Amino acid sequence: FSLRNKSGISVALGELKKLPILSVIEEKLIIREELIDWNDEALQMIGVSATYKCPFSSIESLHTKLMNILHGKTEGREQTIQNIRYNEAIEKEVISFVAEDEETICPISGPWVRSQYKMG
């Protein structure tokens, strides 16, 4: 299975959740899954914008979601780490990972949402 698509990530997360400890890999895959969901939503909006004007509130919402993902502040990750002691090194690793992932997974949608948000 591939860790670049949702089905592969779901399989891997299912296996990782069986472990008695939380791994950094699990945190990274949770964020990757949320980034893929965000990318799908953003690409859908890009498609709609070819025909209709998008309300700024929709662009703003996408931008806010992206910034939260890039800062590691997602609902899925927050639920997973809620009772875990904060570790700055792990936080930096996860944030660095998601920044690299954004370049790979969202080469069109990331820049598009940022530019639309700045123009708004």
Short mmCIF file of N, CA, C and O in Angstrom, two decimals:
data_model
loop_
_atom_site.label_atom_id
_atom_site.label_comp_id
_atom_site.label_asym_id
_atom_site.label_seq_id
_atom_site.Cartn_x
_atom_site.Cartn_y
_atom_site.Cartn_z
N PHE A 1 0.82 -1.19 0.00
CA PHE A 1 0.00 0.00 0.00
C PHE A 1 0.86 1.25 0.00
O PHE A 1 2.00 1.21 0.44
N SER A 2 0.31 2.32 -0.52
CA SER A 2 1.04 3.57 -0.63
C SER A 2 0.66 4.53 0.49
O SER A 2 -0.51 4.64 0.85
N LEU A 3 1.63 5.21 1.01
CA LEU A 3 1.37 6.22 2.04
C LEU A 3 1.14 7.60 1.44
O LEU A 3 1.18 8.61 2.13
N ARG A 4 0.88 7.63 0.14
CA ARG A 4 0.58 8.88 -0.56
C ARG A 4 -0.91 9.02 -0.85
O ARG A 4 -1.33 10.03 -1.41
N ASN A 5 -1.71 8.02 -0.49
CA ASN A 5 -3.15 8.13 -0.72
C ASN A 5 -3.89 7.76 0.56
O ASN A 5 -3.35 7.13 1.46
N LYS A 6 -5.15 8.17 0.61
CA LYS A 6 -5.94 8.00 1.83
C LYS A 6 -6.12 6.55 2.22
O LYS A 6 -6.07 6.22 3.40
N SER A 7 -6.32 5.67 1.26
CA SER A 7 -6.55 4.27 1.62
C SER A 7 -5.29 3.65 2.25
O SER A 7 -5.39 2.93 3.24
N GLY A 8 -4.15 3.95 1.69
CA GLY A 8 -2.89 3.45 2.26
C GLY A 8 -2.62 4.01 3.64
O GLY A 8 -2.17 3.31 4.54
N ILE A 9 -2.91 5.30 3.80
CA ILE A 9 -2.72 5.94 5.10
C ILE A 9 -3.68 5.32 6.13
O ILE A 9 -3.28 5.06 7.27
N SER A 10 -4.90 5.07 5.73
CA SER A 10 -5.88 4.47 6.65
C SER A 10 -5.42 3.09 7.13
O SER A 10 -5.55 2.76 8.31
N VAL A 11 -4.88 2.30 6.21
CA VAL A 11 -4.37 0.98 6.58
C VAL A 11 -3.22 1.13 7.58
O VAL A 11 -3.18 0.46 8.61
N ALA A 12 -2.28 2.01 7.28
CA ALA A 12 -1.12 2.21 8.16
C ALA A 12 -1.56 2.73 9.53
O ALA A 12 -1.07 2.25 10.56
N LEU A 13 -2.48 3.69 9.54
CA LEU A 13 -2.95 4.22 10.82
C LEU A 13 -3.68 3.15 11.63
O LEU A 13 -3.55 3.10 12.86
N GLY A 14 -4.42 2.29 10.95
CA GLY A 14 -5.09 1.19 11.64
C GLY A 14 -4.09 0.30 12.36
O GLY A 14 -4.32 -0.14 13.49
N GLU A 15 -2.97 0.04 11.71
CA GLU A 15 -1.93 -0.79 12.32
C GLU A 15 -1.22 -0.04 13.45
O GLU A 15 -0.97 -0.60 14.51
N LEU A 16 -0.91 1.24 13.22
CA LEU A 16 -0.20 2.02 14.24
C LEU A 16 -1.04 2.21 15.50
O LEU A 16 -0.50 2.26 16.61
N LYS A 17 -2.35 2.31 15.35
CA LYS A 17 -3.22 2.52 16.51
C LYS A 17 -3.28 1.29 17.41
O LYS A 17 -3.69 1.39 18.56
N LYS A 18 -2.85 0.16 16.90
CA LYS A 18 -2.81 -1.06 17.71
C LYS A 18 -1.62 -1.06 18.68
O LYS A 18 -1.61 -1.81 19.64
N LEU A 19 -0.64 -0.22 18.40
CA LEU A 19 0.54 -0.16 19.25
C LEU A 19 0.22 0.53 20.57
O LEU A 19 -0.61 1.44 20.62
N PRO A 20 0.91 0.15 21.64
CA PRO A 20 0.63 0.76 22.95
C PRO A 20 1.19 2.17 23.13
O PRO A 20 0.92 2.82 24.14
N ILE A 21 1.97 2.64 22.17
CA ILE A 21 2.54 3.99 22.27
C ILE A 21 2.20 4.78 21.02
O ILE A 21 1.92 4.21 19.97
N LEU A 22 2.24 6.09 21.16
CA LEU A 22 2.03 6.97 20.02
C LEU A 22 3.37 7.22 19.35
O LEU A 22 4.32 7.64 20.01
N SER A 23 3.46 6.95 18.07
CA SER A 23 4.71 7.19 17.35
C SER A 23 4.63 8.49 16.57
O SER A 23 3.55 8.96 16.23
N VAL A 24 5.79 9.03 16.27
CA VAL A 24 5.86 10.24 15.45
C VAL A 24 5.30 9.95 14.07
O VAL A 24 4.65 10.80 13.47
N ILE A 25 5.51 8.75 13.59
CA ILE A 25 4.99 8.38 12.27
C ILE A 25 3.47 8.47 12.26
O ILE A 25 2.87 8.95 11.30
N GLU A 26 2.84 8.04 13.34
CA GLU A 26 1.38 8.13 13.42
C GLU A 26 0.93 9.58 13.36
O GLU A 26 -0.02 9.91 12.64
N GLU A 27 1.61 10.45 14.08
CA GLU A 27 1.26 11.87 14.04
C GLU A 27 1.42 12.43 12.63
O GLU A 27 0.57 13.18 12.14
N LYS A 28 2.49 12.06 11.96
CA LYS A 28 2.73 12.54 10.61
C LYS A 28 1.66 12.06 9.64
O LYS A 28 1.19 12.82 8.79
N LEU A 29 1.28 10.81 9.77
CA LEU A 29 0.26 10.26 8.86
C LEU A 29 -1.11 10.87 9.12
O LEU A 29 -1.89 11.08 8.17
N ILE A 30 -1.41 11.17 10.36
CA ILE A 30 -2.68 11.85 10.67
C ILE A 30 -2.72 13.20 9.97
O ILE A 30 -3.71 13.56 9.33
N ILE A 31 -1.62 13.94 10.06
CA ILE A 31 -1.56 15.26 9.42
C ILE A 31 -1.59 15.11 7.90
O ILE A 31 -2.24 15.89 7.22
N ARG A 32 -0.89 14.11 7.37
CA ARG A 32 -0.89 13.90 5.92
C ARG A 32 -2.31 13.62 5.43
O ARG A 32 -2.73 14.15 4.40
N GLU A 33 -3.04 12.82 6.17
CA GLU A 33 -4.41 12.51 5.79
C GLU A 33 -5.27 13.78 5.77
O GLU A 33 -6.06 13.99 4.85
N GLU A 34 -5.08 14.63 6.75
CA GLU A 34 -5.84 15.88 6.79
C GLU A 34 -5.41 16.84 5.68
O GLU A 34 -6.23 17.56 5.12
N LEU A 35 -4.13 16.82 5.32
CA LEU A 35 -3.65 17.64 4.22
C LEU A 35 -4.24 17.16 2.89
O LEU A 35 -4.62 17.97 2.05
N ILE A 36 -4.33 15.85 2.71
CA ILE A 36 -4.95 15.31 1.49
C ILE A 36 -6.41 15.73 1.41
O ILE A 36 -6.89 16.14 0.35
N ASP A 37 -7.13 15.66 2.53
CA ASP A 37 -8.53 16.11 2.56
C ASP A 37 -8.62 17.59 2.20
O ASP A 37 -9.47 18.00 1.42
N TRP A 38 -7.71 18.39 2.77
CA TRP A 38 -7.70 19.82 2.47
C TRP A 38 -7.45 20.05 0.99
O TRP A 38 -8.12 20.86 0.34
N ASN A 39 -6.47 19.34 0.43
CA ASN A 39 -6.13 19.49 -0.98
C ASN A 39 -7.33 19.16 -1.87
O ASN A 39 -7.60 19.88 -2.83
N ASP A 40 -8.04 18.09 -1.53
CA ASP A 40 -9.24 17.73 -2.31
C ASP A 40 -10.26 18.86 -2.28
O ASP A 40 -10.84 19.21 -3.32
N GLU A 41 -10.46 19.43 -1.11
CA GLU A 41 -11.42 20.54 -0.96
C GLU A 41 -10.96 21.76 -1.76
O GLU A 41 -11.75 22.41 -2.45
N ALA A 42 -9.66 22.06 -1.67
CA ALA A 42 -9.12 23.22 -2.40
C ALA A 42 -9.20 23.02 -3.91
O ALA A 42 -9.57 23.95 -4.65
N LEU A 43 -8.86 21.84 -4.39
CA LEU A 43 -8.94 21.57 -5.83
C LEU A 43 -10.37 21.67 -6.33
O LEU A 43 -10.61 22.14 -7.46
N GLN A 44 -11.31 21.26 -5.52
CA GLN A 44 -12.72 21.39 -5.89
C GLN A 44 -13.08 22.87 -6.03
O GLN A 44 -13.76 23.27 -6.99
N MET A 45 -12.60 23.70 -5.11
CA MET A 45 -12.88 25.13 -5.19
C MET A 45 -12.21 25.75 -6.42
O MET A 45 -12.79 26.61 -7.07
N ILE A 46 -11.01 25.31 -6.74
CA ILE A 46 -10.32 25.82 -7.93
C ILE A 46 -11.17 25.50 -9.17
O ILE A 46 -11.34 26.35 -10.05
N GLY A 47 -11.70 24.30 -9.22
CA GLY A 47 -12.56 23.92 -10.34
C GLY A 47 -13.80 24.78 -10.43
O GLY A 47 -14.19 25.22 -11.51
N VAL A 48 -14.43 25.04 -9.30
CA VAL A 48 -15.63 25.88 -9.26
C VAL A 48 -15.29 27.31 -9.68
O VAL A 48 -16.06 27.95 -10.39
N SER A 49 -14.10 27.79 -9.28
CA SER A 49 -13.74 29.18 -9.57
C SER A 49 -13.52 29.43 -11.06
O SER A 49 -13.50 30.58 -11.49
N ALA A 50 -13.36 28.36 -11.83
CA ALA A 50 -13.22 28.53 -13.28
C ALA A 50 -14.53 28.99 -13.90
O ALA A 50 -14.53 29.61 -14.97
N THR A 51 -15.64 28.73 -13.22
CA THR A 51 -16.96 29.08 -13.73
C THR A 51 -17.63 30.17 -12.92
O THR A 51 -18.30 31.03 -13.45
N TYR A 52 -17.46 30.12 -11.60
CA TYR A 52 -18.13 31.05 -10.69
C TYR A 52 -17.13 31.75 -9.79
O TYR A 52 -16.06 31.22 -9.52
N LYS A 53 -17.51 32.92 -9.31
CA LYS A 53 -16.68 33.61 -8.33
C LYS A 53 -16.88 32.96 -6.97
O LYS A 53 -18.00 32.69 -6.57
N CYS A 54 -15.78 32.73 -6.30
CA CYS A 54 -15.85 32.12 -4.97
C CYS A 54 -15.97 33.22 -3.92
O CYS A 54 -15.26 34.23 -3.99
N PRO A 55 -16.83 33.02 -2.93
CA PRO A 55 -16.91 34.02 -1.86
C PRO A 55 -15.60 34.04 -1.07
O PRO A 55 -14.99 32.99 -0.86
N PHE A 56 -15.23 35.23 -0.63
CA PHE A 56 -13.98 35.35 0.12
C PHE A 56 -14.02 34.50 1.38
O PHE A 56 -13.00 33.94 1.79
N SER A 57 -15.17 34.34 1.98
CA SER A 57 -15.28 33.54 3.21
C SER A 57 -14.83 32.10 2.95
O SER A 57 -14.25 31.46 3.83
N SER A 58 -15.09 31.58 1.77
CA SER A 58 -14.66 30.22 1.43
C SER A 58 -13.15 30.15 1.28
O SER A 58 -12.51 29.20 1.75
N ILE A 59 -12.59 31.16 0.64
CA ILE A 59 -11.13 31.24 0.49
C ILE A 59 -10.48 31.39 1.87
O ILE A 59 -9.50 30.71 2.18
N GLU A 60 -11.05 32.25 2.67
CA GLU A 60 -10.51 32.49 4.01
C GLU A 60 -10.55 31.20 4.85
O GLU A 60 -9.60 30.88 5.56
N SER A 61 -11.63 30.46 4.74
CA SER A 61 -11.76 29.20 5.47
C SER A 61 -10.68 28.20 5.03
O SER A 61 -10.03 27.56 5.86
N LEU A 62 -10.48 28.08 3.73
CA LEU A 62 -9.43 27.19 3.22
C LEU A 62 -8.05 27.63 3.68
O LEU A 62 -7.21 26.81 4.06
N HIS A 63 -7.81 28.94 3.66
CA HIS A 63 -6.52 29.47 4.08
C HIS A 63 -6.28 29.17 5.57
O HIS A 63 -5.20 28.73 5.95
N THR A 64 -7.29 29.38 6.37
CA THR A 64 -7.17 29.12 7.81
C THR A 64 -6.90 27.65 8.07
O THR A 64 -6.04 27.29 8.88
N LYS A 65 -7.62 26.78 7.37
CA LYS A 65 -7.40 25.33 7.53
C LYS A 65 -5.97 24.97 7.15
O LYS A 65 -5.32 24.18 7.84
N LEU A 66 -5.48 25.53 6.04
CA LEU A 66 -4.12 25.23 5.61
C LEU A 66 -3.11 25.70 6.65
O LEU A 66 -2.17 24.96 6.99
N MET A 67 -3.27 26.90 7.16
CA MET A 67 -2.34 27.41 8.17
C MET A 67 -2.36 26.54 9.42
O MET A 67 -1.32 26.26 10.01
N ASN A 68 -3.53 26.09 9.82
CA ASN A 68 -3.63 25.20 10.99
C ASN A 68 -2.91 23.88 10.72
O ASN A 68 -2.18 23.39 11.59
N ILE A 69 -3.09 23.33 9.55
CA ILE A 69 -2.41 22.08 9.19
C ILE A 69 -0.89 22.29 9.23
O ILE A 69 -0.15 21.48 9.80
N LEU A 70 -0.43 23.38 8.63
CA LEU A 70 1.01 23.65 8.57
C LEU A 70 1.62 23.91 9.94
O LEU A 70 2.83 23.77 10.13
N HIS A 71 0.79 24.30 10.91
CA HIS A 71 1.27 24.51 12.28
C HIS A 71 0.99 23.31 13.17
O HIS A 71 1.17 23.38 14.39
N GLY A 72 0.51 22.22 12.57
CA GLY A 72 0.26 21.00 13.33
C GLY A 72 -0.96 21.07 14.22
O GLY A 72 -1.12 20.26 15.13
N LYS A 73 -1.82 22.03 13.98
CA LYS A 73 -3.00 22.25 14.83
C LYS A 73 -4.26 21.75 14.12
O LYS A 73 -5.12 22.53 13.73
N THR A 74 -4.35 20.45 13.97
CA THR A 74 -5.52 19.87 13.31
C THR A 74 -6.36 19.11 14.34
O THR A 74 -5.85 18.68 15.37
N GLU A 75 -7.61 18.95 14.01
CA GLU A 75 -8.52 18.27 14.93
C GLU A 75 -8.06 16.84 15.21
O GLU A 75 -8.01 16.40 16.35
N GLY A 76 -7.69 16.13 14.15
CA GLY A 76 -7.26 14.74 14.32
C GLY A 76 -6.02 14.62 15.17
O GLY A 76 -5.92 13.75 16.05
N ARG A 77 -5.05 15.47 14.93
CA ARG A 77 -3.81 15.41 15.71
C ARG A 77 -4.06 15.85 17.14
O ARG A 77 -3.55 15.24 18.08
N GLU A 78 -4.84 16.90 17.32
CA GLU A 78 -5.12 17.38 18.68
C GLU A 78 -5.80 16.30 19.51
O GLU A 78 -5.48 16.12 20.68
N GLN A 79 -6.73 15.57 18.91
CA GLN A 79 -7.39 14.48 19.63
C GLN A 79 -6.40 13.38 19.99
O GLN A 79 -6.47 12.80 21.07
N THR A 80 -5.49 13.11 19.09
CA THR A 80 -4.52 12.04 19.31
C THR A 80 -3.51 12.38 20.39
O THR A 80 -3.12 11.51 21.17
N ILE A 81 -3.09 13.64 20.47
CA ILE A 81 -2.03 14.01 21.42
C ILE A 81 -2.55 14.71 22.67
O ILE A 81 -1.76 15.20 23.48
N GLN A 82 -3.86 14.73 22.88
CA GLN A 82 -4.42 15.52 23.97
C GLN A 82 -3.87 15.16 25.34
O GLN A 82 -3.76 16.03 26.20
N ASN A 83 -3.51 13.94 25.60
CA ASN A 83 -3.00 13.55 26.91
C ASN A 83 -1.50 13.25 26.89
O ASN A 83 -0.98 12.61 27.79
N ILE A 84 -0.84 13.74 25.85
CA ILE A 84 0.59 13.49 25.69
C ILE A 84 1.35 14.76 26.07
O ILE A 84 0.96 15.87 25.73
N ARG A 85 2.46 14.57 26.77
CA ARG A 85 3.30 15.70 27.16
C ARG A 85 3.93 16.34 25.92
O ARG A 85 4.39 15.65 25.01
N TYR A 86 3.93 17.65 25.87
CA TYR A 86 4.47 18.41 24.74
C TYR A 86 5.97 18.13 24.60
O TYR A 86 6.71 18.11 25.59
N ASN A 87 6.42 17.93 23.37
CA ASN A 87 7.83 17.71 23.09
C ASN A 87 8.19 18.60 21.90
O ASN A 87 7.72 18.38 20.79
N GLU A 88 9.02 19.58 22.15
CA GLU A 88 9.37 20.56 21.12
C GLU A 88 10.05 19.92 19.90
O GLU A 88 9.78 20.30 18.76
N ALA A 89 10.90 18.95 20.13
CA ALA A 89 11.61 18.29 19.01
C ALA A 89 10.62 17.56 18.10
O ALA A 89 10.72 17.65 16.87
N ILE A 90 9.66 16.87 18.69
CA ILE A 90 8.65 16.17 17.89
C ILE A 90 7.78 17.18 17.14
O ILE A 90 7.46 16.99 15.98
N GLU A 91 7.42 18.26 17.83
CA GLU A 91 6.60 19.30 17.20
C GLU A 91 7.31 19.86 15.96
O GLU A 91 6.71 19.99 14.90
N LYS A 92 8.59 20.16 16.09
CA LYS A 92 9.36 20.69 14.96
C LYS A 92 9.45 19.66 13.83
O LYS A 92 9.35 20.02 12.66
N GLU A 93 9.61 18.40 14.18
CA GLU A 93 9.70 17.35 13.17
C GLU A 93 8.38 17.21 12.39
O GLU A 93 8.38 17.09 11.17
N VAL A 94 7.27 17.24 13.11
CA VAL A 94 5.96 17.12 12.46
C VAL A 94 5.70 18.33 11.57
O VAL A 94 5.24 18.19 10.44
N ILE A 95 6.01 19.52 12.05
CA ILE A 95 5.78 20.74 11.27
C ILE A 95 6.67 20.76 10.02
O ILE A 95 6.22 21.14 8.93
N SER A 96 7.90 20.34 10.16
CA SER A 96 8.80 20.26 9.00
C SER A 96 8.28 19.25 7.98
O SER A 96 8.28 19.50 6.78
N PHE A 97 7.79 18.13 8.48
CA PHE A 97 7.25 17.08 7.62
C PHE A 97 6.05 17.60 6.82
O PHE A 97 5.97 17.40 5.61
N VAL A 98 5.13 18.26 7.50
CA VAL A 98 3.92 18.73 6.80
C VAL A 98 4.26 19.84 5.80
O VAL A 98 3.62 19.94 4.76
N ALA A 99 5.27 20.65 6.09
CA ALA A 99 5.67 21.69 5.13
C ALA A 99 6.19 21.05 3.84
O ALA A 99 5.86 21.49 2.74
N GLU A 100 6.99 20.00 3.99
CA GLU A 100 7.49 19.28 2.81
C GLU A 100 6.35 18.56 2.09
O GLU A 100 6.30 18.53 0.86
N ASP A 101 5.44 18.00 2.87
CA ASP A 101 4.29 17.32 2.29
C ASP A 101 3.43 18.27 1.47
O ASP A 101 2.91 17.90 0.43
N GLU A 102 3.28 19.49 1.96
CA GLU A 102 2.45 20.45 1.23
C GLU A 102 3.03 20.70 -0.17
O GLU A 102 2.29 20.77 -1.14
N GLU A 103 4.33 20.81 -0.27
CA GLU A 103 4.96 21.05 -1.57
C GLU A 103 4.68 19.89 -2.53
O GLU A 103 4.49 20.10 -3.72
N THR A 104 4.65 18.67 -2.00
CA THR A 104 4.44 17.49 -2.83
C THR A 104 2.96 17.25 -3.14
O THR A 104 2.60 16.97 -4.27
N ILE A 105 2.12 17.36 -2.12
CA ILE A 105 0.71 17.02 -2.25
C ILE A 105 -0.12 18.17 -2.83
O ILE A 105 -1.09 17.94 -3.53
N CYS A 106 0.28 19.39 -2.54
CA CYS A 106 -0.54 20.56 -2.91
C CYS A 106 0.22 21.56 -3.77
O CYS A 106 0.19 22.77 -3.50
N PRO A 107 0.88 21.13 -4.85
CA PRO A 107 1.66 22.07 -5.64
C PRO A 107 0.81 23.13 -6.34
O PRO A 107 1.31 24.22 -6.65
N ILE A 108 -0.44 22.84 -6.58
CA ILE A 108 -1.34 23.81 -7.23
C ILE A 108 -2.21 24.52 -6.21
O ILE A 108 -2.30 25.74 -6.19
N SER A 109 -2.82 23.73 -5.33
CA SER A 109 -3.81 24.31 -4.42
C SER A 109 -3.21 25.21 -3.36
O SER A 109 -3.80 26.24 -3.02
N GLY A 110 -2.05 24.87 -2.81
CA GLY A 110 -1.43 25.71 -1.78
C GLY A 110 -1.16 27.13 -2.28
O GLY A 110 -1.64 28.10 -1.70
N PRO A 111 -0.40 27.27 -3.38
CA PRO A 111 -0.14 28.61 -3.91
C PRO A 111 -1.41 29.33 -4.34
O PRO A 111 -1.54 30.55 -4.16
N TRP A 112 -2.38 28.60 -4.91
CA TRP A 112 -3.62 29.23 -5.37
C TRP A 112 -4.38 29.82 -4.19
O TRP A 112 -4.82 30.97 -4.26
N VAL A 113 -4.54 29.06 -3.13
CA VAL A 113 -5.28 29.57 -1.97
C VAL A 113 -4.55 30.76 -1.35
O VAL A 113 -5.18 31.77 -1.01
N ARG A 114 -3.25 30.69 -1.24
CA ARG A 114 -2.49 31.83 -0.69
C ARG A 114 -2.67 33.08 -1.54
O ARG A 114 -2.89 34.17 -1.02
N SER A 115 -2.58 32.94 -2.85
CA SER A 115 -2.70 34.11 -3.72
C SER A 115 -4.12 34.68 -3.69
O SER A 115 -4.28 35.90 -3.65
N GLN A 116 -5.12 33.83 -3.68
CA GLN A 116 -6.51 34.30 -3.60
C GLN A 116 -6.77 35.01 -2.27
O GLN A 116 -7.46 36.02 -2.22
N TYR A 117 -6.20 34.47 -1.21
CA TYR A 117 -6.37 35.07 0.11
C TYR A 117 -5.72 36.45 0.17
O TYR A 117 -6.30 37.40 0.68
N LYS A 118 -4.52 36.57 -0.41
CA LYS A 118 -3.84 37.88 -0.43
C LYS A 118 -4.59 38.90 -1.25
O LYS A 118 -4.62 40.08 -0.93
N MET A 119 -5.20 38.45 -2.35
CA MET A 119 -5.96 39.38 -3.21
C MET A 119 -7.27 39.80 -2.56
O MET A 119 -7.80 40.85 -2.88
N GLY A 120 -7.79 38.92 -1.68
CA GLY A 120 -9.11 39.15 -1.07
C GLY A 120 -9.14 40.35 -0.23
O GLY A 120 -10.04 41.08 -0.05
#
